Amino acid sequence: MIVVVTLEELRRETARLARPLGFVPTMGYLHAGHISLVERARRECASVAVSIFVNPTQFGPNEDLDKYPRDLPRDLALLEAAGADLVWTPTPEVMYPPGFQTWVTVEKLTAPLEGAQRPGHFRGVTTVVAKLFNAVGPQKAYFGQKDAQQAAVIRRMTKDLDFPIEIVVCPTVREPDGLAMSSRNTYLNAEERKAATVLFRALSAAKEAYERGERDAEALRGVMRAVIQAEPLARLQYVSCADYDTLEELDRVEGKALLSMAVFIGKTRLIDNFVLGA
Ligand code: AMP
C-alpha cells in the first residue's frame, strides 16, 4: 500500500494503478462503515484508492473541526488489511493553497435538512469532492447511505459537472444495538452511548408505522419526535419524511421516501436515516 501526501506524488502513483480504479473519500478515524466501502471497492475494482482529509471548509465556525478524532497509524493499518492500494493524506495547504477562491455549489438539494442546519457545509463537501475526483481520477467512487443527503448531492454534482465516475452508495453499517457507526460516536460517554440508540429506535418505530400502513408523512414525523422526546439525554434538531430524490418534505408517502433526523446527545450531534419504499 502506497501512502502519498502531495498532488505530484498522487498523480505519479495513480497513473500506475490498474483500472477500473475505485475511490473512497474519508475524514479518517476509520470504523467498520468506512471499511465496508473499501471492501466493496476491492470487490468491484482492479485498484482501490482512499483519501483521508479532515476538510476544514465543510465545518462551521462552531463545529468540531479542532477536536475531530484522528489516528493515522491505526487508519493505515486498517486500510492495508482491507486491501487498499493507495492512500492519499493531503494537508490543508495541499488542498487549499494560498489564494484559493473557487467553489462548487449544488443548489436546491442542499437547501433542506443538513444544509439548513449547517450553512456552507455542502459547499465545502462538493468543493473538496470535486477536487478529490479531479486529482484521483477514479472510475467508481463509494459513499455511505449514512450521509443520505451528501450521497444525493454528490450524485447530482457528478451528473451536472460530467465527471465520468459511477457513484456507488453503500448501506449504513450499524453497531449491534442499531447505532449507526460514526467517527463522532467516540465523543459519547457511557450514558450518552446508551441514549444514542434513540435515533435507530425512532426510525424503527416510524418504519413499523409505515409497514402497518401509515402513509401520512406528518404522522410518521410525529412517531419519530415522540420517541426522541422520551429520551432525556436527547435534543431533537429536526426530523424529516421527504421525497427520496428531491428531499422535499412530503404530505403523503407514495413512492420512495427518506426518513431522517439530526439529534444532539449531550454536545454530540448525530444523524441517521432509513429509506422507505425501496
Ligand atoms: P466520513 O469519514 O464521516 O466523511 O465518511 C466517509 C464515508 O464513509 C462517507 O461516504 C460516509 O457516508 C461513509 N460512512 C460513514 N459512516 C458510515 C456507516 N456507518 N456506514 C456506511 N458508510 C458510512
PDB file of C-alpha atoms and ligand atoms in Angstrom:
ATOM      1  CA  MET A   1       0.000   0.000   0.000  1.00  0.00           C
ATOM      2  CA  ILE A   2       1.382   3.377  -1.071  1.00  0.00           C
ATOM      3  CA  VAL A   3       0.826   6.479   1.071  1.00  0.00           C
ATOM      4  CA  VAL A   4       1.148   9.888  -0.621  1.00  0.00           C
ATOM      5  CA  VAL A   5       0.695  13.484   0.511  1.00  0.00           C
ATOM      6  CA  THR A   6       1.381  15.868  -2.380  1.00  0.00           C
ATOM      7  CA  LEU A   7      -0.531  16.170  -5.664  1.00  0.00           C
ATOM      8  CA  GLU A   8       2.609  15.340  -7.627  1.00  0.00           C
ATOM      9  CA  GLU A   9       3.123  12.057  -5.752  1.00  0.00           C
ATOM     10  CA  LEU A  10      -0.570  11.256  -6.073  1.00  0.00           C
ATOM     11  CA  ARG A  11      -0.578  11.796  -9.850  1.00  0.00           C
ATOM     12  CA  ARG A  12       2.590   9.757 -10.320  1.00  0.00           C
ATOM     13  CA  GLU A  13       1.279   6.825  -8.268  1.00  0.00           C
ATOM     14  CA  THR A  14      -2.341   6.773  -9.508  1.00  0.00           C
ATOM     15  CA  ALA A  15      -1.035   6.665 -13.107  1.00  0.00           C
ATOM     16  CA  ARG A  16       0.438   3.253 -12.249  1.00  0.00           C
ATOM     17  CA  LEU A  17      -2.752   1.768 -10.782  1.00  0.00           C
ATOM     18  CA  ALA A  18      -4.781  -0.777 -12.748  1.00  0.00           C
ATOM     19  CA  ARG A  19      -8.227   0.324 -13.933  1.00  0.00           C
ATOM     20  CA  PRO A  20     -11.055   0.422 -13.063  1.00  0.00           C
ATOM     21  CA  LEU A  21      -9.925   2.434 -10.030  1.00  0.00           C
ATOM     22  CA  GLY A  22     -12.328   2.635  -7.080  1.00  0.00           C
ATOM     23  CA  PHE A  23     -12.097   5.634  -4.738  1.00  0.00           C
ATOM     24  CA  VAL A  24     -13.282   6.029  -1.131  1.00  0.00           C
ATOM     25  CA  PRO A  25     -13.075   9.571   0.293  1.00  0.00           C
ATOM     26  CA  THR A  26     -12.999   9.743   4.118  1.00  0.00           C
ATOM     27  CA  MET A  27     -12.131  12.025   7.008  1.00  0.00           C
ATOM     28  CA  GLY A  28     -10.275   9.213   8.769  1.00  0.00           C
ATOM     29  CA  TYR A  29     -10.721   7.726  12.248  1.00  0.00           C
ATOM     30  CA  LEU A  30     -11.965   4.741  10.344  1.00  0.00           C
ATOM     31  CA  HIS A  31     -14.592   2.269  11.509  1.00  0.00           C
ATOM     32  CA  ALA A  32     -16.401  -0.716  10.002  1.00  0.00           C
ATOM     33  CA  GLY A  33     -18.648   1.629   7.967  1.00  0.00           C
ATOM     34  CA  HIS A  34     -15.670   3.088   6.110  1.00  0.00           C
ATOM     35  CA  ILE A  35     -14.079  -0.345   5.732  1.00  0.00           C
ATOM     36  CA  SER A  36     -17.292  -1.699   4.163  1.00  0.00           C
ATOM     37  CA  LEU A  37     -16.849   0.904   1.391  1.00  0.00           C
ATOM     38  CA  VAL A  38     -13.210  -0.117   0.853  1.00  0.00           C
ATOM     39  CA  GLU A  39     -14.171  -3.798   0.732  1.00  0.00           C
ATOM     40  CA  ARG A  40     -16.934  -3.119  -1.785  1.00  0.00           C
ATOM     41  CA  ALA A  41     -14.490  -1.142  -3.935  1.00  0.00           C
ATOM     42  CA  ARG A  42     -11.974  -4.006  -3.596  1.00  0.00           C
ATOM     43  CA  ARG A  43     -14.573  -6.476  -4.914  1.00  0.00           C
ATOM     44  CA  GLU A  44     -15.654  -4.270  -7.825  1.00  0.00           C
ATOM     45  CA  CYS A  45     -12.425  -2.611  -8.992  1.00  0.00           C
ATOM     46  CA  ALA A  46      -8.899  -3.553 -10.073  1.00  0.00           C
ATOM     47  CA  SER A  47      -7.370  -0.958  -7.695  1.00  0.00           C
ATOM     48  CA  VAL A  48      -8.597   0.960  -4.651  1.00  0.00           C
ATOM     49  CA  ALA A  49      -7.566   4.467  -3.557  1.00  0.00           C
ATOM     50  CA  VAL A  50      -8.674   6.040  -0.260  1.00  0.00           C
ATOM     51  CA  SER A  51      -8.296   9.649   0.855  1.00  0.00           C
ATOM     52  CA  ILE A  52      -8.067  10.773   4.465  1.00  0.00           C
ATOM     53  CA  PHE A  53      -8.666  14.500   4.824  1.00  0.00           C
ATOM     54  CA  VAL A  54     -10.498  16.349   7.590  1.00  0.00           C
ATOM     55  CA  ASN A  55     -11.845  19.035   5.291  1.00  0.00           C
ATOM     56  CA  PRO A  56     -11.917  22.381   7.128  1.00  0.00           C
ATOM     57  CA  THR A  57     -14.290  24.050   4.651  1.00  0.00           C
ATOM     58  CA  GLN A  58     -17.175  21.714   5.496  1.00  0.00           C
ATOM     59  CA  PHE A  59     -17.086  22.571   9.213  1.00  0.00           C
ATOM     60  CA  GLY A  60     -18.997  25.573  10.566  1.00  0.00           C
ATOM     61  CA  PRO A  61     -17.273  28.042  12.930  1.00  0.00           C
ATOM     62  CA  ASN A  62     -18.887  26.439  15.997  1.00  0.00           C
ATOM     63  CA  GLU A  63     -18.399  22.839  14.877  1.00  0.00           C
ATOM     64  CA  ASP A  64     -15.891  20.186  15.881  1.00  0.00           C
ATOM     65  CA  LEU A  65     -13.018  20.698  13.378  1.00  0.00           C
ATOM     66  CA  ASP A  66     -10.390  21.091  16.102  1.00  0.00           C
ATOM     67  CA  LYS A  67     -11.459  18.112  18.145  1.00  0.00           C
ATOM     68  CA  TYR A  68     -12.400  15.826  15.218  1.00  0.00           C
ATOM     69  CA  PRO A  69     -10.744  12.483  16.139  1.00  0.00           C
ATOM     70  CA  ARG A  70      -7.595  11.471  14.238  1.00  0.00           C
ATOM     71  CA  ASP A  71      -5.394   8.358  14.314  1.00  0.00           C
ATOM     72  CA  LEU A  72      -3.449   7.993  11.066  1.00  0.00           C
ATOM     73  CA  PRO A  73      -1.296   4.955  12.038  1.00  0.00           C
ATOM     74  CA  ARG A  74      -4.397   2.993  13.009  1.00  0.00           C
ATOM     75  CA  ASP A  75      -6.249   4.094   9.841  1.00  0.00           C
ATOM     76  CA  LEU A  76      -3.346   2.994   7.633  1.00  0.00           C
ATOM     77  CA  ALA A  77      -3.212  -0.425   9.307  1.00  0.00           C
ATOM     78  CA  LEU A  78      -6.969  -0.900   8.778  1.00  0.00           C
ATOM     79  CA  LEU A  79      -6.721   0.157   5.123  1.00  0.00           C
ATOM     80  CA  GLU A  80      -3.784  -2.114   4.462  1.00  0.00           C
ATOM     81  CA  ALA A  81      -5.741  -5.041   5.944  1.00  0.00           C
ATOM     82  CA  ALA A  82      -8.795  -4.133   3.832  1.00  0.00           C
ATOM     83  CA  GLY A  83      -6.684  -4.252   0.663  1.00  0.00           C
ATOM     84  CA  ALA A  84      -6.348  -0.572  -0.312  1.00  0.00           C
ATOM     85  CA  ASP A  85      -3.618   0.078  -2.901  1.00  0.00           C
ATOM     86  CA  LEU A  86      -3.102   3.780  -2.281  1.00  0.00           C
ATOM     87  CA  VAL A  87      -3.921   6.236   0.498  1.00  0.00           C
ATOM     88  CA  TRP A  88      -3.810   9.997  -0.066  1.00  0.00           C
ATOM     89  CA  THR A  89      -3.453  12.133   3.059  1.00  0.00           C
ATOM     90  CA  PRO A  90      -3.270  15.708   1.748  1.00  0.00           C
ATOM     91  CA  THR A  91      -2.609  18.571   4.152  1.00  0.00           C
ATOM     92  CA  PRO A  92      -4.945  21.596   4.199  1.00  0.00           C
ATOM     93  CA  GLU A  93      -2.210  23.502   2.297  1.00  0.00           C
ATOM     94  CA  VAL A  94      -2.190  20.895  -0.487  1.00  0.00           C
ATOM     95  CA  MET A  95      -5.979  21.120  -0.801  1.00  0.00           C
ATOM     96  CA  TYR A  96      -6.359  24.876  -0.309  1.00  0.00           C
ATOM     97  CA  PRO A  97      -3.192  26.698  -1.385  1.00  0.00           C
ATOM     98  CA  PRO A  98      -2.963  30.451  -0.740  1.00  0.00           C
ATOM     99  CA  GLY A  99      -5.340  32.435  -2.935  1.00  0.00           C
ATOM    100  CA  PHE A 100      -7.885  29.614  -3.224  1.00  0.00           C
ATOM    101  CA  GLN A 101     -11.272  31.060  -4.221  1.00  0.00           C
ATOM    102  CA  THR A 102     -13.142  28.596  -6.430  1.00  0.00           C
ATOM    103  CA  TRP A 103     -16.173  26.755  -5.075  1.00  0.00           C
ATOM    104  CA  VAL A 104     -18.608  24.131  -6.293  1.00  0.00           C
ATOM    105  CA  THR A 105     -22.199  24.540  -5.141  1.00  0.00           C
ATOM    106  CA  VAL A 106     -25.223  22.335  -5.692  1.00  0.00           C
ATOM    107  CA  GLU A 107     -28.304  24.480  -5.276  1.00  0.00           C
ATOM    108  CA  LYS A 108     -31.769  23.163  -4.371  1.00  0.00           C
ATOM    109  CA  LEU A 109     -30.734  19.776  -2.980  1.00  0.00           C
ATOM    110  CA  THR A 110     -28.510  21.416  -0.352  1.00  0.00           C
ATOM    111  CA  ALA A 111     -31.205  23.773   0.986  1.00  0.00           C
ATOM    112  CA  PRO A 112     -33.131  21.479   3.399  1.00  0.00           C
ATOM    113  CA  LEU A 113     -32.096  19.080   6.203  1.00  0.00           C
ATOM    114  CA  GLU A 114     -28.326  19.146   6.872  1.00  0.00           C
ATOM    115  CA  GLY A 115     -27.933  22.128   4.558  1.00  0.00           C
ATOM    116  CA  ALA A 116     -30.449  24.170   6.565  1.00  0.00           C
ATOM    117  CA  GLN A 117     -28.734  23.366   9.885  1.00  0.00           C
ATOM    118  CA  ARG A 118     -25.136  23.628   8.660  1.00  0.00           C
ATOM    119  CA  PRO A 119     -24.778  26.663   6.369  1.00  0.00           C
ATOM    120  CA  GLY A 120     -21.847  26.256   3.979  1.00  0.00           C
ATOM    121  CA  HIS A 121     -21.372  22.571   4.852  1.00  0.00           C
ATOM    122  CA  PHE A 122     -22.270  21.185   1.446  1.00  0.00           C
ATOM    123  CA  ARG A 123     -20.312  23.876  -0.393  1.00  0.00           C
ATOM    124  CA  GLY A 124     -17.261  22.543   1.453  1.00  0.00           C
ATOM    125  CA  VAL A 125     -18.191  18.932   0.699  1.00  0.00           C
ATOM    126  CA  THR A 126     -18.861  19.393  -3.021  1.00  0.00           C
ATOM    127  CA  THR A 127     -15.760  21.554  -3.496  1.00  0.00           C
ATOM    128  CA  VAL A 128     -13.454  19.049  -1.828  1.00  0.00           C
ATOM    129  CA  VAL A 129     -15.055  16.026  -3.508  1.00  0.00           C
ATOM    130  CA  ALA A 130     -14.763  17.706  -6.928  1.00  0.00           C
ATOM    131  CA  LYS A 131     -11.064  18.362  -6.211  1.00  0.00           C
ATOM    132  CA  LEU A 132     -10.557  14.785  -4.975  1.00  0.00           C
ATOM    133  CA  PHE A 133     -12.291  13.407  -8.085  1.00  0.00           C
ATOM    134  CA  ASN A 134     -10.118  15.555 -10.369  1.00  0.00           C
ATOM    135  CA  ALA A 135      -6.922  14.566  -8.585  1.00  0.00           C
ATOM    136  CA  VAL A 136      -7.576  10.822  -8.219  1.00  0.00           C
ATOM    137  CA  GLY A 137      -9.460  10.234 -11.487  1.00  0.00           C
ATOM    138  CA  PRO A 138     -11.391   7.129 -10.398  1.00  0.00           C
ATOM    139  CA  GLN A 139     -13.948   5.177 -12.447  1.00  0.00           C
ATOM    140  CA  LYS A 140     -16.114   4.484  -9.366  1.00  0.00           C
ATOM    141  CA  ALA A 141     -16.492   6.343  -6.056  1.00  0.00           C
ATOM    142  CA  TYR A 142     -18.048   4.897  -2.900  1.00  0.00           C
ATOM    143  CA  PHE A 143     -20.209   6.758  -0.373  1.00  0.00           C
ATOM    144  CA  GLY A 144     -22.312   5.673   2.611  1.00  0.00           C
ATOM    145  CA  GLN A 145     -26.105   5.833   2.876  1.00  0.00           C
ATOM    146  CA  LYS A 146     -25.456   7.051   6.455  1.00  0.00           C
ATOM    147  CA  ASP A 147     -24.985  10.523   4.927  1.00  0.00           C
ATOM    148  CA  ALA A 148     -28.026  10.299   2.658  1.00  0.00           C
ATOM    149  CA  GLN A 149     -28.204  13.946   1.622  1.00  0.00           C
ATOM    150  CA  GLN A 150     -24.456  14.015   0.942  1.00  0.00           C
ATOM    151  CA  ALA A 151     -24.832  10.993  -1.349  1.00  0.00           C
ATOM    152  CA  ALA A 152     -27.710  12.698  -3.211  1.00  0.00           C
ATOM    153  CA  VAL A 153     -25.734  15.937  -3.556  1.00  0.00           C
ATOM    154  CA  ILE A 154     -22.607  14.135  -4.816  1.00  0.00           C
ATOM    155  CA  ARG A 155     -24.681  12.202  -7.337  1.00  0.00           C
ATOM    156  CA  ARG A 156     -26.182  15.458  -8.603  1.00  0.00           C
ATOM    157  CA  MET A 157     -22.789  17.185  -8.801  1.00  0.00           C
ATOM    158  CA  THR A 158     -21.253  14.229 -10.651  1.00  0.00           C
ATOM    159  CA  LYS A 159     -24.023  14.363 -13.235  1.00  0.00           C
ATOM    160  CA  ASP A 160     -24.100  18.148 -13.541  1.00  0.00           C
ATOM    161  CA  LEU A 161     -20.312  18.511 -13.939  1.00  0.00           C
ATOM    162  CA  ASP A 162     -19.962  15.462 -16.243  1.00  0.00           C
ATOM    163  CA  PHE A 163     -17.484  13.580 -14.052  1.00  0.00           C
ATOM    164  CA  PRO A 164     -17.066  10.178 -15.770  1.00  0.00           C
ATOM    165  CA  ILE A 165     -17.445   8.445 -12.407  1.00  0.00           C
ATOM    166  CA  GLU A 166     -20.050   5.958 -11.195  1.00  0.00           C
ATOM    167  CA  ILE A 167     -21.286   6.849  -7.704  1.00  0.00           C
ATOM    168  CA  VAL A 168     -21.932   3.763  -5.563  1.00  0.00           C
ATOM    169  CA  VAL A 169     -23.942   4.255  -2.365  1.00  0.00           C
ATOM    170  CA  CYS A 170     -23.404   1.526   0.262  1.00  0.00           C
ATOM    171  CA  PRO A 171     -25.669   0.507   3.173  1.00  0.00           C
ATOM    172  CA  THR A 172     -25.233   2.032   6.631  1.00  0.00           C
ATOM    173  CA  VAL A 173     -23.169  -0.197   8.937  1.00  0.00           C
ATOM    174  CA  ARG A 174     -24.535  -0.286  12.487  1.00  0.00           C
ATOM    175  CA  GLU A 175     -23.432  -1.367  15.954  1.00  0.00           C
ATOM    176  CA  PRO A 176     -25.270  -4.457  17.298  1.00  0.00           C
ATOM    177  CA  ASP A 177     -27.764  -2.177  19.114  1.00  0.00           C
ATOM    178  CA  GLY A 178     -28.586  -0.253  15.935  1.00  0.00           C
ATOM    179  CA  LEU A 179     -26.454   2.876  16.412  1.00  0.00           C
ATOM    180  CA  ALA A 180     -25.046   3.901  13.025  1.00  0.00           C
ATOM    181  CA  MET A 181     -21.249   3.764  13.114  1.00  0.00           C
ATOM    182  CA  SER A 182     -19.698   7.231  13.093  1.00  0.00           C
ATOM    183  CA  SER A 183     -16.306   8.691  13.979  1.00  0.00           C
ATOM    184  CA  ARG A 184     -18.258  11.101  16.194  1.00  0.00           C
ATOM    185  CA  ASN A 185     -19.618   8.257  18.381  1.00  0.00           C
ATOM    186  CA  THR A 186     -16.276   8.450  20.165  1.00  0.00           C
ATOM    187  CA  TYR A 187     -17.424  11.755  21.765  1.00  0.00           C
ATOM    188  CA  LEU A 188     -20.196   9.930  23.695  1.00  0.00           C
ATOM    189  CA  ASN A 189     -19.740   8.940  27.352  1.00  0.00           C
ATOM    190  CA  ALA A 190     -21.202   5.616  28.544  1.00  0.00           C
ATOM    191  CA  GLU A 191     -24.584   7.084  29.465  1.00  0.00           C
ATOM    192  CA  GLU A 192     -24.827   9.048  26.214  1.00  0.00           C
ATOM    193  CA  ARG A 193     -23.813   5.990  24.213  1.00  0.00           C
ATOM    194  CA  LYS A 194     -26.869   4.158  25.564  1.00  0.00           C
ATOM    195  CA  ALA A 195     -29.138   7.135  24.826  1.00  0.00           C
ATOM    196  CA  ALA A 196     -27.731   7.389  21.279  1.00  0.00           C
ATOM    197  CA  THR A 197     -29.745   4.322  20.220  1.00  0.00           C
ATOM    198  CA  VAL A 198     -32.738   6.697  20.242  1.00  0.00           C
ATOM    199  CA  LEU A 199     -32.132   7.595  16.572  1.00  0.00           C
ATOM    200  CA  PHE A 200     -32.393   3.949  15.496  1.00  0.00           C
ATOM    201  CA  ARG A 201     -35.366   3.404  17.826  1.00  0.00           C
ATOM    202  CA  ALA A 202     -37.209   6.427  16.402  1.00  0.00           C
ATOM    203  CA  LEU A 203     -36.536   5.418  12.793  1.00  0.00           C
ATOM    204  CA  SER A 204     -37.579   1.827  13.534  1.00  0.00           C
ATOM    205  CA  ALA A 205     -40.849   2.992  15.153  1.00  0.00           C
ATOM    206  CA  ALA A 206     -41.682   5.142  12.119  1.00  0.00           C
ATOM    207  CA  LYS A 207     -40.815   2.291   9.757  1.00  0.00           C
ATOM    208  CA  GLU A 208     -43.104  -0.038  11.716  1.00  0.00           C
ATOM    209  CA  ALA A 209     -45.936   2.501  11.454  1.00  0.00           C
ATOM    210  CA  TYR A 210     -45.273   2.711   7.699  1.00  0.00           C
ATOM    211  CA  GLU A 211     -45.335  -1.074   7.431  1.00  0.00           C
ATOM    212  CA  ARG A 212     -48.681  -1.123   9.278  1.00  0.00           C
ATOM    213  CA  GLY A 213     -49.991   1.151   6.524  1.00  0.00           C
ATOM    214  CA  GLU A 214     -49.394   4.686   7.834  1.00  0.00           C
ATOM    215  CA  ARG A 215     -48.787   6.940   4.813  1.00  0.00           C
ATOM    216  CA  ASP A 216     -49.331  10.362   6.412  1.00  0.00           C
ATOM    217  CA  ALA A 217     -45.847  11.944   6.498  1.00  0.00           C
ATOM    218  CA  GLU A 218     -46.634  14.192   9.473  1.00  0.00           C
ATOM    219  CA  ALA A 219     -47.842  11.151  11.431  1.00  0.00           C
ATOM    220  CA  LEU A 220     -44.523   9.415  10.688  1.00  0.00           C
ATOM    221  CA  ARG A 221     -42.590  12.530  11.762  1.00  0.00           C
ATOM    222  CA  GLY A 222     -44.732  12.530  14.935  1.00  0.00           C
ATOM    223  CA  VAL A 223     -43.784   8.924  15.720  1.00  0.00           C
ATOM    224  CA  MET A 224     -40.080   9.830  15.466  1.00  0.00           C
ATOM    225  CA  ARG A 225     -40.486  13.019  17.556  1.00  0.00           C
ATOM    226  CA  ALA A 226     -42.288  11.130  20.325  1.00  0.00           C
ATOM    227  CA  VAL A 227     -39.530   8.526  20.661  1.00  0.00           C
ATOM    228  CA  ILE A 228     -36.831  11.212  20.759  1.00  0.00           C
ATOM    229  CA  GLN A 229     -38.703  13.400  23.227  1.00  0.00           C
ATOM    230  CA  ALA A 230     -38.994  10.413  25.579  1.00  0.00           C
ATOM    231  CA  GLU A 231     -35.182  10.188  25.827  1.00  0.00           C
ATOM    232  CA  PRO A 232     -33.953  12.656  28.477  1.00  0.00           C
ATOM    233  CA  LEU A 233     -30.395  12.979  27.072  1.00  0.00           C
ATOM    234  CA  ALA A 234     -31.604  13.672  23.523  1.00  0.00           C
ATOM    235  CA  ARG A 235     -32.410  17.050  21.977  1.00  0.00           C
ATOM    236  CA  LEU A 236     -34.095  16.921  18.602  1.00  0.00           C
ATOM    237  CA  GLN A 237     -32.792  19.238  15.883  1.00  0.00           C
ATOM    238  CA  TYR A 238     -35.010  18.026  13.026  1.00  0.00           C
ATOM    239  CA  VAL A 239     -36.990  15.036  11.836  1.00  0.00           C
ATOM    240  CA  SER A 240     -37.922  14.660   8.201  1.00  0.00           C
ATOM    241  CA  CYS A 241     -40.030  12.482   5.959  1.00  0.00           C
ATOM    242  CA  ALA A 242     -39.022  13.627   2.496  1.00  0.00           C
ATOM    243  CA  ASP A 243     -39.128  12.568  -1.128  1.00  0.00           C
ATOM    244  CA  TYR A 244     -36.110  10.323  -1.715  1.00  0.00           C
ATOM    245  CA  ASP A 245     -34.965  12.156  -4.855  1.00  0.00           C
ATOM    246  CA  THR A 246     -35.824  15.833  -4.250  1.00  0.00           C
ATOM    247  CA  LEU A 247     -35.541  15.785  -0.411  1.00  0.00           C
ATOM    248  CA  GLU A 248     -38.700  17.940  -0.251  1.00  0.00           C
ATOM    249  CA  GLU A 249     -40.946  17.283   2.759  1.00  0.00           C
ATOM    250  CA  LEU A 250     -43.892  15.047   1.900  1.00  0.00           C
ATOM    251  CA  ASP A 251     -47.570  15.199   2.851  1.00  0.00           C
ATOM    252  CA  ARG A 252     -48.111  11.570   1.949  1.00  0.00           C
ATOM    253  CA  VAL A 253     -45.641   8.757   1.330  1.00  0.00           C
ATOM    254  CA  GLU A 254     -46.373   7.294  -2.056  1.00  0.00           C
ATOM    255  CA  GLY A 255     -43.057   6.426  -3.731  1.00  0.00           C
ATOM    256  CA  LYS A 256     -39.595   6.120  -2.236  1.00  0.00           C
ATOM    257  CA  ALA A 257     -39.120   8.279   0.863  1.00  0.00           C
ATOM    258  CA  LEU A 258     -36.283   9.210   3.214  1.00  0.00           C
ATOM    259  CA  LEU A 259     -36.861   9.309   6.977  1.00  0.00           C
ATOM    260  CA  SER A 260     -34.018  11.298   8.506  1.00  0.00           C
ATOM    261  CA  MET A 261     -33.074  13.194  11.621  1.00  0.00           C
ATOM    262  CA  ALA A 262     -30.394  15.094  13.494  1.00  0.00           C
ATOM    263  CA  VAL A 263     -30.308  14.725  17.281  1.00  0.00           C
ATOM    264  CA  PHE A 264     -27.961  16.131  19.909  1.00  0.00           C
ATOM    265  CA  ILE A 265     -26.951  13.635  22.593  1.00  0.00           C
ATOM    266  CA  GLY A 266     -25.333  15.959  25.082  1.00  0.00           C
ATOM    267  CA  LYS A 267     -22.989  18.055  22.932  1.00  0.00           C
ATOM    268  CA  THR A 268     -22.654  15.443  20.188  1.00  0.00           C
ATOM    269  CA  ARG A 269     -24.702  15.884  17.039  1.00  0.00           C
ATOM    270  CA  LEU A 270     -25.723  12.589  15.404  1.00  0.00           C
ATOM    271  CA  ILE A 271     -27.613  11.928  12.158  1.00  0.00           C
ATOM    272  CA  ASP A 272     -29.303   8.817  10.825  1.00  0.00           C
ATOM    273  CA  ASN A 273     -31.855   7.777   8.217  1.00  0.00           C
ATOM    274  CA  PHE A 274     -33.945   4.943   6.791  1.00  0.00           C
ATOM    275  CA  VAL A 275     -35.279   4.599   3.263  1.00  0.00           C
ATOM    276  CA  LEU A 276     -38.964   3.656   2.860  1.00  0.00           C
ATOM    277  CA  GLY A 277     -40.448   2.009  -0.215  1.00  0.00           C
ATOM    278  CA  ALA A 278     -37.047   0.894  -1.524  1.00  0.00           C
TER     279      ALA A 278
HETATM  280  P1  AMP B   1     -16.587  10.452   6.846  1.00  0.00           P
HETATM  281  O1  AMP B   1     -15.229   9.964   7.226  1.00  0.00           O
HETATM  282  O2  AMP B   1     -17.522  10.614   8.005  1.00  0.00           O
HETATM  283  O3  AMP B   1     -16.553  11.665   5.938  1.00  0.00           O
HETATM  284  O4  AMP B   1     -17.229   9.303   5.970  1.00  0.00           O
HETATM  285  C1  AMP B   1     -16.612   8.846   4.795  1.00  0.00           C
HETATM  286  C2  AMP B   1     -17.576   7.970   4.039  1.00  0.00           C
HETATM  287  O5  AMP B   1     -17.962   6.864   4.849  1.00  0.00           O
HETATM  288  C3  AMP B   1     -18.878   8.717   3.671  1.00  0.00           C
HETATM  289  O6  AMP B   1     -19.271   8.320   2.361  1.00  0.00           O
HETATM  290  C4  AMP B   1     -19.841   8.226   4.700  1.00  0.00           C
HETATM  291  O7  AMP B   1     -21.190   8.249   4.281  1.00  0.00           O
HETATM  292  C5  AMP B   1     -19.368   6.786   4.892  1.00  0.00           C
HETATM  293  N1  AMP B   1     -19.834   6.272   6.188  1.00  0.00           N
HETATM  294  C6  AMP B   1     -19.684   6.862   7.400  1.00  0.00           C
HETATM  295  N2  AMP B   1     -20.281   6.128   8.359  1.00  0.00           N
HETATM  296  C7  AMP B   1     -20.825   5.052   7.725  1.00  0.00           C
HETATM  297  C8  AMP B   1     -21.568   3.914   8.173  1.00  0.00           C
HETATM  298  N3  AMP B   1     -21.899   3.740   9.450  1.00  0.00           N
HETATM  299  N4  AMP B   1     -21.952   3.007   7.257  1.00  0.00           N
HETATM  300  C9  AMP B   1     -21.639   3.169   5.941  1.00  0.00           C
HETATM  301  N5  AMP B   1     -20.934   4.225   5.465  1.00  0.00           N
HETATM  302  C10 AMP B   1     -20.534   5.141   6.338  1.00  0.00           C
END
